[in-house]
mmCIF file of C-alpha atoms in Angstrom:
data_model
loop_
_atom_site.group_PDB
_atom_site.id
_atom_site.type_symbol
_atom_site.label_atom_id
_atom_site.label_comp_id
_atom_site.label_asym_id
_atom_site.label_seq_id
_atom_site.Cartn_x
_atom_site.Cartn_y
_atom_site.Cartn_z
ATOM 1 C CA MET A 1359 -25.348 16.119 4.442
ATOM 2 C CA ILE A 1360 -24.204 12.700 4.306
ATOM 3 C CA LYS A 1361 -25.597 10.407 6.152
ATOM 4 C CA ARG A 1362 -26.691 6.129 6.997
ATOM 5 C CA LEU A 1363 -28.413 3.937 8.148
ATOM 6 C CA ALA A 1364 -27.766 -0.108 8.652
ATOM 7 C CA ALA A 1365 -29.100 -3.308 11.127
ATOM 8 C CA ASP A 1366 -27.765 -6.613 11.085
ATOM 9 C CA PHE A 1367 -30.073 -9.655 12.922
ATOM 10 C CA ASP A 1368 -28.978 -12.790 13.945
ATOM 11 C CA ARG A 1369 -30.628 -15.735 15.407
ATOM 12 C CA ASP A 1370 -28.999 -19.032 16.021
ATOM 13 C CA ASP A 1371 -31.487 -21.476 17.472
ATOM 14 C CA TYR A 1372 -31.192 -25.380 18.616
ATOM 15 C CA GLY A 1373 -34.813 -25.390 20.018
ATOM 16 C CA SER A 1374 -34.260 -29.423 19.911
ATOM 17 C CA SER A 1375 -31.122 -29.135 22.597
ATOM 18 C CA VAL A 1376 -32.779 -29.614 25.961
ATOM 19 C CA TYR A 1377 -28.898 -28.286 27.572
ATOM 20 C CA GLY A 1378 -26.007 -26.810 26.471
ATOM 21 C CA LEU A 1379 -26.292 -23.795 24.374
ATOM 22 C CA GLN A 1380 -30.573 -23.699 23.191
ATOM 23 C CA ARG A 1381 -30.048 -20.239 21.450
ATOM 24 C CA ALA A 1382 -28.012 -17.147 20.268
ATOM 25 C CA THR A 1383 -29.656 -13.681 19.132
ATOM 26 C CA SER A 1384 -27.421 -10.701 18.271
ATOM 27 C CA TRP A 1385 -28.392 -7.658 16.265
ATOM 28 C CA ALA A 1386 -27.004 -4.033 15.907
ATOM 29 C CA LEU A 1387 -28.311 -0.685 14.697
ATOM 30 C CA ASN A 1388 -26.620 1.526 13.066
ATOM 31 C CA PHE A 1389 -26.445 5.487 12.595
ATOM 32 C CA ASP A 1390 -23.354 7.910 11.273
ATOM 33 C CA GLY A 1391 -23.942 11.052 9.143
ATOM 34 C CA THR A 1392 -21.682 14.054 7.981
ATOM 35 C CA LEU A 1393 -22.177 17.415 7.756
ATOM 36 C CA LEU A 1394 -20.487 19.643 5.168
ATOM 37 C CA LEU A 1395 -20.649 23.832 6.231
ATOM 38 C CA SER A 1396 -18.026 24.465 4.299
ATOM 39 C CA ASP A 1397 -15.436 23.941 2.412
ATOM 40 C CA ASN A 1398 -12.696 23.146 4.910
ATOM 41 C CA LEU A 1399 -15.096 22.695 7.763
ATOM 42 C CA SER A 1400 -17.210 19.312 8.963
ATOM 43 C CA THR A 1401 -19.040 17.993 11.750
ATOM 44 C CA SER A 1402 -19.945 14.476 12.147
ATOM 45 C CA ILE A 1403 -21.573 12.072 14.474
ATOM 46 C CA PHE A 1404 -22.721 8.118 14.750
ATOM 47 C CA PHE A 1405 -24.828 5.969 16.760
ATOM 48 C CA SER A 1406 -24.750 2.263 17.222
ATOM 49 C CA HIS A 1407 -26.529 -0.086 19.672
ATOM 50 C CA GLU A 1408 -25.823 -3.417 20.189
ATOM 51 C CA ASN A 1409 -27.790 -6.395 21.319
ATOM 52 C CA LEU A 1410 -26.530 -10.133 21.549
ATOM 53 C CA SER A 1411 -28.594 -12.994 23.869
ATOM 54 C CA SER A 1412 -27.781 -16.773 25.092
ATOM 55 C CA ARG A 1413 -29.735 -18.704 27.003
ATOM 56 C CA ASN A 1414 -27.594 -22.324 28.316
ATOM 57 C CA ALA A 1415 -29.862 -24.973 30.134
ATOM 58 C CA GLY A 1416 -28.772 -27.968 32.531
ATOM 59 C CA ASP A 1417 -29.627 -29.892 34.999
ATOM 60 C CA GLY A 1418 -27.693 -30.104 38.038
ATOM 61 C CA TYR A 1419 -28.908 -33.644 39.280
ATOM 62 C CA GLY A 1420 -27.708 -35.658 42.235
ATOM 63 C CA THR A 1421 -27.302 -39.332 43.336
ATOM 64 C CA ASN A 1422 -30.356 -41.453 44.093
ATOM 65 C CA THR A 1423 -30.187 -42.019 47.583
ATOM 66 C CA ASN A 1424 -32.723 -43.892 50.889
ATOM 67 C CA ALA A 1425 -31.527 -41.518 53.235
ATOM 68 C CA ALA A 1426 -35.146 -40.452 54.734
ATOM 69 C CA PHE A 1427 -33.887 -38.271 57.182
ATOM 70 C CA VAL A 1428 -31.327 -35.535 58.288
ATOM 71 C CA GLY A 1429 -29.542 -35.551 61.594
ATOM 72 C CA LYS A 1430 -32.419 -37.275 63.494
ATOM 73 C CA PRO A 1431 -35.136 -39.791 62.569
ATOM 74 C CA ALA A 1432 -37.326 -37.601 62.623
ATOM 75 C CA ASN A 1433 -35.828 -34.224 60.049
ATOM 76 C CA THR A 1434 -37.323 -35.250 57.542
ATOM 77 C CA LEU A 1435 -39.313 -32.424 55.246
ATOM 78 C CA VAL A 1436 -38.106 -30.344 52.780
ATOM 79 C CA SER A 1437 -39.447 -27.218 52.728
ATOM 80 C CA GLY A 1438 -39.969 -26.265 48.805
ATOM 81 C CA GLY A 1439 -38.511 -28.074 45.629
ATOM 82 C CA CYS A 1440 -40.330 -30.582 44.458
ATOM 83 C CA TYR A 1441 -40.358 -33.585 46.822
ATOM 84 C CA ALA A 1442 -42.120 -33.024 50.394
ATOM 85 C CA THR A 1443 -39.336 -35.066 52.733
ATOM 86 C CA VAL A 1444 -36.212 -35.553 52.569
ATOM 87 C CA LEU A 1445 -37.120 -39.716 51.379
ATOM 88 C CA LEU A 1446 -38.643 -38.709 48.424
ATOM 89 C CA LYS A 1447 -36.055 -35.977 47.083
ATOM 90 C CA ASN A 1448 -33.019 -38.337 47.535
ATOM 91 C CA LYS A 1449 -34.703 -41.406 45.372
ATOM 92 C CA ASN A 1450 -35.642 -39.017 43.156
ATOM 93 C CA GLY A 1451 -32.369 -37.216 43.309
ATOM 94 C CA LYS A 1452 -31.186 -37.808 38.954
ATOM 95 C CA ILE A 1453 -34.743 -36.935 37.599
ATOM 96 C CA ASP A 1454 -35.809 -34.280 40.481
ATOM 97 C CA PRO A 1455 -37.362 -31.598 38.027
ATOM 98 C CA CYS A 1456 -36.307 -28.657 40.627
ATOM 99 C CA LEU A 1457 -33.017 -28.881 40.202
ATOM 100 C CA ASN A 1458 -32.960 -28.211 36.474
ATOM 101 C CA TRP A 1459 -31.314 -24.514 35.606
ATOM 102 C CA ALA A 1460 -31.147 -22.238 32.880
ATOM 103 C CA ALA A 1461 -29.205 -19.019 32.143
ATOM 104 C CA ASP A 1462 -29.731 -16.257 30.313
ATOM 105 C CA HIS A 1463 -27.405 -13.633 29.374
ATOM 106 C CA VAL A 1464 -27.676 -10.270 27.683
ATOM 107 C CA GLU A 1465 -25.343 -8.161 26.990
ATOM 108 C CA GLU A 1466 -25.959 -4.334 25.637
ATOM 109 C CA ALA A 1467 -23.524 -1.849 24.533
ATOM 110 C CA ASP A 1468 -24.590 1.647 23.660
ATOM 111 C CA THR A 1469 -22.019 3.873 21.605
ATOM 112 C CA LEU A 1470 -21.927 7.416 20.777
ATOM 113 C CA GLY A 1471 -19.647 9.585 18.956
ATOM 114 C CA PHE A 1472 -18.729 13.331 17.480
ATOM 115 C CA ALA A 1473 -16.046 14.139 15.516
ATOM 116 C CA LEU A 1474 -15.297 18.402 13.923
ATOM 117 C CA ARG A 1475 -12.363 19.193 11.376
ATOM 118 C CA ASP A 1476 -11.551 22.520 10.367
ATOM 119 C CA SER A 1477 -8.691 22.979 7.324
ATOM 120 C CA GLY A 1478 -9.340 25.698 6.475
ATOM 121 C CA LEU A 1479 -7.431 27.999 9.787
ATOM 122 C CA MET A 1480 -5.032 30.970 8.924
ATOM 123 C CA SER A 1481 -5.312 31.149 5.925
ATOM 124 C CA GLY A 1482 -4.930 27.060 5.253
ATOM 125 C CA ARG A 1483 -1.481 26.762 7.465
ATOM 126 C CA LEU A 1484 -3.575 25.112 10.651
ATOM 127 C CA ASP A 1485 -6.083 22.043 10.594
ATOM 128 C CA LEU A 1486 -7.795 21.232 13.485
ATOM 129 C CA ALA A 1487 -9.851 18.103 14.325
ATOM 130 C CA ALA A 1488 -11.505 17.085 17.496
ATOM 131 C CA ASN A 1489 -13.136 13.659 18.003
ATOM 132 C CA LEU A 1490 -14.935 12.418 21.145
ATOM 133 C CA VAL A 1491 -16.357 8.656 22.102
ATOM 134 C CA MET A 1492 -18.720 7.598 24.811
ATOM 135 C CA SER A 1493 -19.937 4.526 25.488
ATOM 136 C CA TRP A 1494 -22.332 2.609 27.979
ATOM 137 C CA ALA A 1495 -21.997 -1.599 28.426
ATOM 138 C CA ARG A 1496 -24.225 -3.616 30.349
ATOM 139 C CA THR A 1497 -24.501 -7.310 31.667
ATOM 140 C CA HIS A 1498 -27.427 -8.647 32.271
ATOM 141 C CA VAL A 1499 -26.858 -12.557 33.697
ATOM 142 C CA GLY A 1500 -30.567 -13.912 34.980
ATOM 143 C CA VAL A 1501 -30.749 -18.055 36.083
ATOM 144 C CA VAL A 1502 -34.260 -20.063 36.489
ATOM 145 C CA GLY A 1503 -33.225 -23.282 39.035
ATOM 146 C CA GLY A 1504 -32.085 -23.487 42.580
ATOM 147 C CA SER A 1505 -30.641 -26.457 44.403
ATOM 148 C CA TYR A 1506 -31.174 -28.041 48.323
ATOM 149 C CA ALA A 1507 -29.179 -27.668 51.298
ATOM 150 C CA ASN A 1508 -29.513 -28.963 55.084
ATOM 151 C CA ASN A 1509 -31.036 -27.057 57.522
ATOM 152 C CA PRO A 1510 -28.057 -26.348 59.616
ATOM 153 C CA PHE A 1511 -30.203 -27.236 62.897
ATOM 154 C CA ALA A 1512 -30.836 -30.397 61.394
ATOM 155 C CA LEU A 1513 -28.242 -31.759 63.579
ATOM 156 C CA GLY A 1514 -26.744 -35.323 64.488
ATOM 157 C CA GLY A 1515 -25.336 -36.919 67.580
ATOM 158 C CA ALA A 1516 -26.917 -35.252 71.094
ATOM 159 C CA ALA A 1517 -28.620 -32.521 68.991
ATOM 160 C CA PRO A 1518 -32.613 -32.065 69.771
ATOM 161 C CA ALA A 1519 -34.216 -33.152 66.916
ATOM 162 C CA LEU A 1520 -36.529 -30.073 64.919
ATOM 163 C CA PRO A 1521 -39.225 -28.908 65.924
ATOM 164 C CA ALA A 1522 -42.935 -30.781 64.151
ATOM 165 C CA GLY A 1523 -42.913 -28.871 61.389
ATOM 166 C CA VAL A 1524 -39.520 -27.029 60.546
ATOM 167 C CA PRO A 1525 -37.868 -28.525 57.354
ATOM 168 C CA ALA A 1526 -34.648 -30.090 57.516
ATOM 169 C CA VAL A 1527 -33.864 -29.862 53.850
ATOM 170 C CA LEU A 1528 -34.536 -26.621 51.968
ATOM 171 C CA PHE A 1529 -35.064 -25.641 48.553
ATOM 172 C CA ILE A 1530 -33.093 -22.370 47.758
ATOM 173 C CA PRO A 1531 -34.287 -21.043 44.530
ATOM 174 C CA ALA A 1532 -31.416 -19.083 41.800
ATOM 175 C CA THR A 1533 -31.483 -15.382 41.825
ATOM 176 C CA ASP A 1534 -30.017 -12.745 39.229
ATOM 177 C CA MET A 1535 -26.528 -11.622 38.744
ATOM 178 C CA PRO A 1536 -26.144 -9.043 39.621
ATOM 179 C CA GLU A 1537 -25.786 -6.363 36.033
ATOM 180 C CA ALA A 1538 -22.051 -5.347 34.516
ATOM 181 C CA VAL A 1539 -21.934 -2.270 33.136
ATOM 182 C CA ASN A 1540 -18.857 -0.899 31.990
ATOM 183 C CA ARG A 1541 -19.140 2.857 30.601
ATOM 184 C CA SER A 1542 -15.466 5.075 28.886
ATOM 185 C CA VAL A 1543 -15.427 8.372 27.835
ATOM 186 C CA GLU A 1544 -12.277 9.323 25.238
ATOM 187 C CA LEU A 1545 -11.512 12.290 23.768
ATOM 188 C CA HIS A 1546 -9.391 13.569 21.241
ATOM 189 C CA LEU A 1547 -7.683 16.947 19.699
ATOM 190 C CA ASP A 1548 -5.018 16.729 17.293
ATOM 191 C CA GLY A 1549 -4.151 19.589 15.623
ATOM 192 C CA LEU A 1550 -1.185 20.234 12.527
ATOM 193 C CA TYR A 1551 0.623 23.366 12.071
ATOM 194 C CA ARG A 1552 2.265 23.725 8.405
ATOM 195 C CA LEU A 1553 5.516 26.167 8.957
ATOM 196 C CA ALA A 1554 6.927 25.485 5.688
ATOM 197 C CA LYS A 1555 5.859 23.366 2.149
ATOM 198 C CA ARG A 1556 7.294 20.534 3.409
ATOM 199 C CA SER A 1557 7.301 20.738 7.051
ATOM 200 C CA SER A 1558 4.915 21.380 9.733
ATOM 201 C CA LEU A 1559 4.330 20.360 13.344
ATOM 202 C CA ARG A 1560 1.504 18.441 14.690
ATOM 203 C CA LEU A 1561 0.108 18.526 18.015
ATOM 204 C CA SER A 1562 -2.134 16.034 19.754
ATOM 205 C CA TYR A 1563 -3.876 15.232 23.341
ATOM 206 C CA GLY A 1564 -5.770 11.856 24.205
ATOM 207 C CA PHE A 1565 -7.639 11.608 27.054
ATOM 208 C CA LYS A 1566 -9.513 8.381 28.367
ATOM 209 C CA HIS A 1567 -12.196 7.607 31.252
ATOM 210 C CA LEU A 1568 -13.124 4.133 32.481
ATOM 211 C CA SER A 1569 -15.157 3.274 34.222
ATOM 212 C CA SER A 1570 -16.259 -0.479 35.846
ATOM 213 C CA SER A 1571 -18.757 -2.719 38.085
ATOM 214 C CA ASP A 1572 -18.786 -5.983 37.932
ATOM 215 C CA TYR A 1573 -19.353 -8.641 40.529
ATOM 216 C CA ALA A 1574 -17.017 -11.014 39.253
ATOM 217 C CA TYR A 1575 -14.374 -9.447 41.171
ATOM 218 C CA ASP A 1576 -16.276 -9.618 44.887
ATOM 219 C CA GLY A 1577 -14.699 -12.437 44.100
ATOM 220 C CA LEU A 1578 -11.003 -11.237 44.932
ATOM 221 C CA GLN A 1579 -11.025 -9.489 47.776
ATOM 222 C CA PHE A 1580 -10.078 -10.793 51.262
ATOM 223 C CA GLY A 1581 -12.201 -12.981 53.308
ATOM 224 C CA THR A 1582 -13.932 -14.712 50.380
ATOM 225 C CA GLN A 1583 -11.615 -16.997 49.902
ATOM 226 C CA ALA A 1584 -10.549 -20.222 51.864
ATOM 227 C CA THR A 1585 -8.295 -21.859 49.409
ATOM 228 C CA VAL A 1586 -6.439 -19.829 48.005
ATOM 229 C CA MET A 1587 -4.682 -16.660 48.565
ATOM 230 C CA PRO A 1588 -7.181 -13.569 47.254
ATOM 231 C CA THR A 1589 -5.691 -11.204 44.574
ATOM 232 C CA ALA A 1590 -7.877 -8.406 46.065
ATOM 233 C CA GLU A 1591 -8.404 -7.481 42.389
ATOM 234 C CA GLN A 1592 -10.709 -4.106 41.741
ATOM 235 C CA ALA A 1593 -12.480 -3.627 39.040
ATOM 236 C CA PRO A 1594 -11.855 -1.554 36.431
ATOM 237 C CA SER A 1595 -11.602 2.550 37.164
ATOM 238 C CA TYR A 1596 -8.904 5.076 35.878
ATOM 239 C CA SER A 1597 -8.097 8.328 34.153
ATOM 240 C CA VAL A 1598 -5.129 8.304 31.234
ATOM 241 C CA HIS A 1599 -3.739 11.585 30.139
ATOM 242 C CA VAL A 1600 -1.308 11.229 26.237
ATOM 243 C CA PHE A 1601 0.331 14.302 24.922
ATOM 244 C CA GLY A 1602 2.161 14.158 21.873
ATOM 245 C CA VAL A 1603 4.519 17.020 19.451
ATOM 246 C CA SER A 1604 5.876 15.149 16.107
ATOM 247 C CA TYR A 1605 7.559 16.827 13.555
ATOM 248 C CA VAL A 1606 6.232 16.210 10.009
ATOM 249 C CA PHE A 1607 8.523 16.865 7.200
ATOM 250 C CA THR A 1608 8.079 15.296 3.257
ATOM 251 C CA PHE A 1609 10.078 14.286 1.208
ATOM 252 C CA HIS A 1610 9.723 14.592 -2.539
#
């Protein structure tokens, strides 16, 4: 039995950075082993886990103004956020701590593989090999922060003022992005038959299936964009079969 275990870790820390990249961490765990069942027959397995994470920070600050209401003079309340009135929010638009944001990105990937090889079939004339690899990758994006939005019923002109206690501006907290997942399966089969001392016939077959769920493609569908023509692209999902035949002649 031949086996190997390895681990890697790396961390970049930018603790003094108020905005931009503040930290980046990556680590990986790898294992592989080979078992010799006989002089001609062997099997092996490998597994790896990778993790990459980072944090970025920023400020969605606005412009300071003296605007005290939205639509009608009575529409002055703010719901959520760091200031209770429209005037205070607008006067502190550049330093509003509620407009600070952060995004945590985490990418994880697991890969598992098996292999089997036999080179002693049919009195040594036939070699067979099989490989199977499966992978599962996930992307998580967690966010902190939020933004302000005017109440759509806080209108000017002939529209009535909002009822007492109804906010003219609402602070909307940010929410985590949906998880993006990619899964794949690959299978390879190979056979080599020796026709004579210097000639052989090789047959091969390959199969791969990929499935993906990525929210980024949601914004490419019809009805999601108003200024450009959407492409209607879908997240990749396909299966592929590949067959190969070759004749090998060795010159001495």
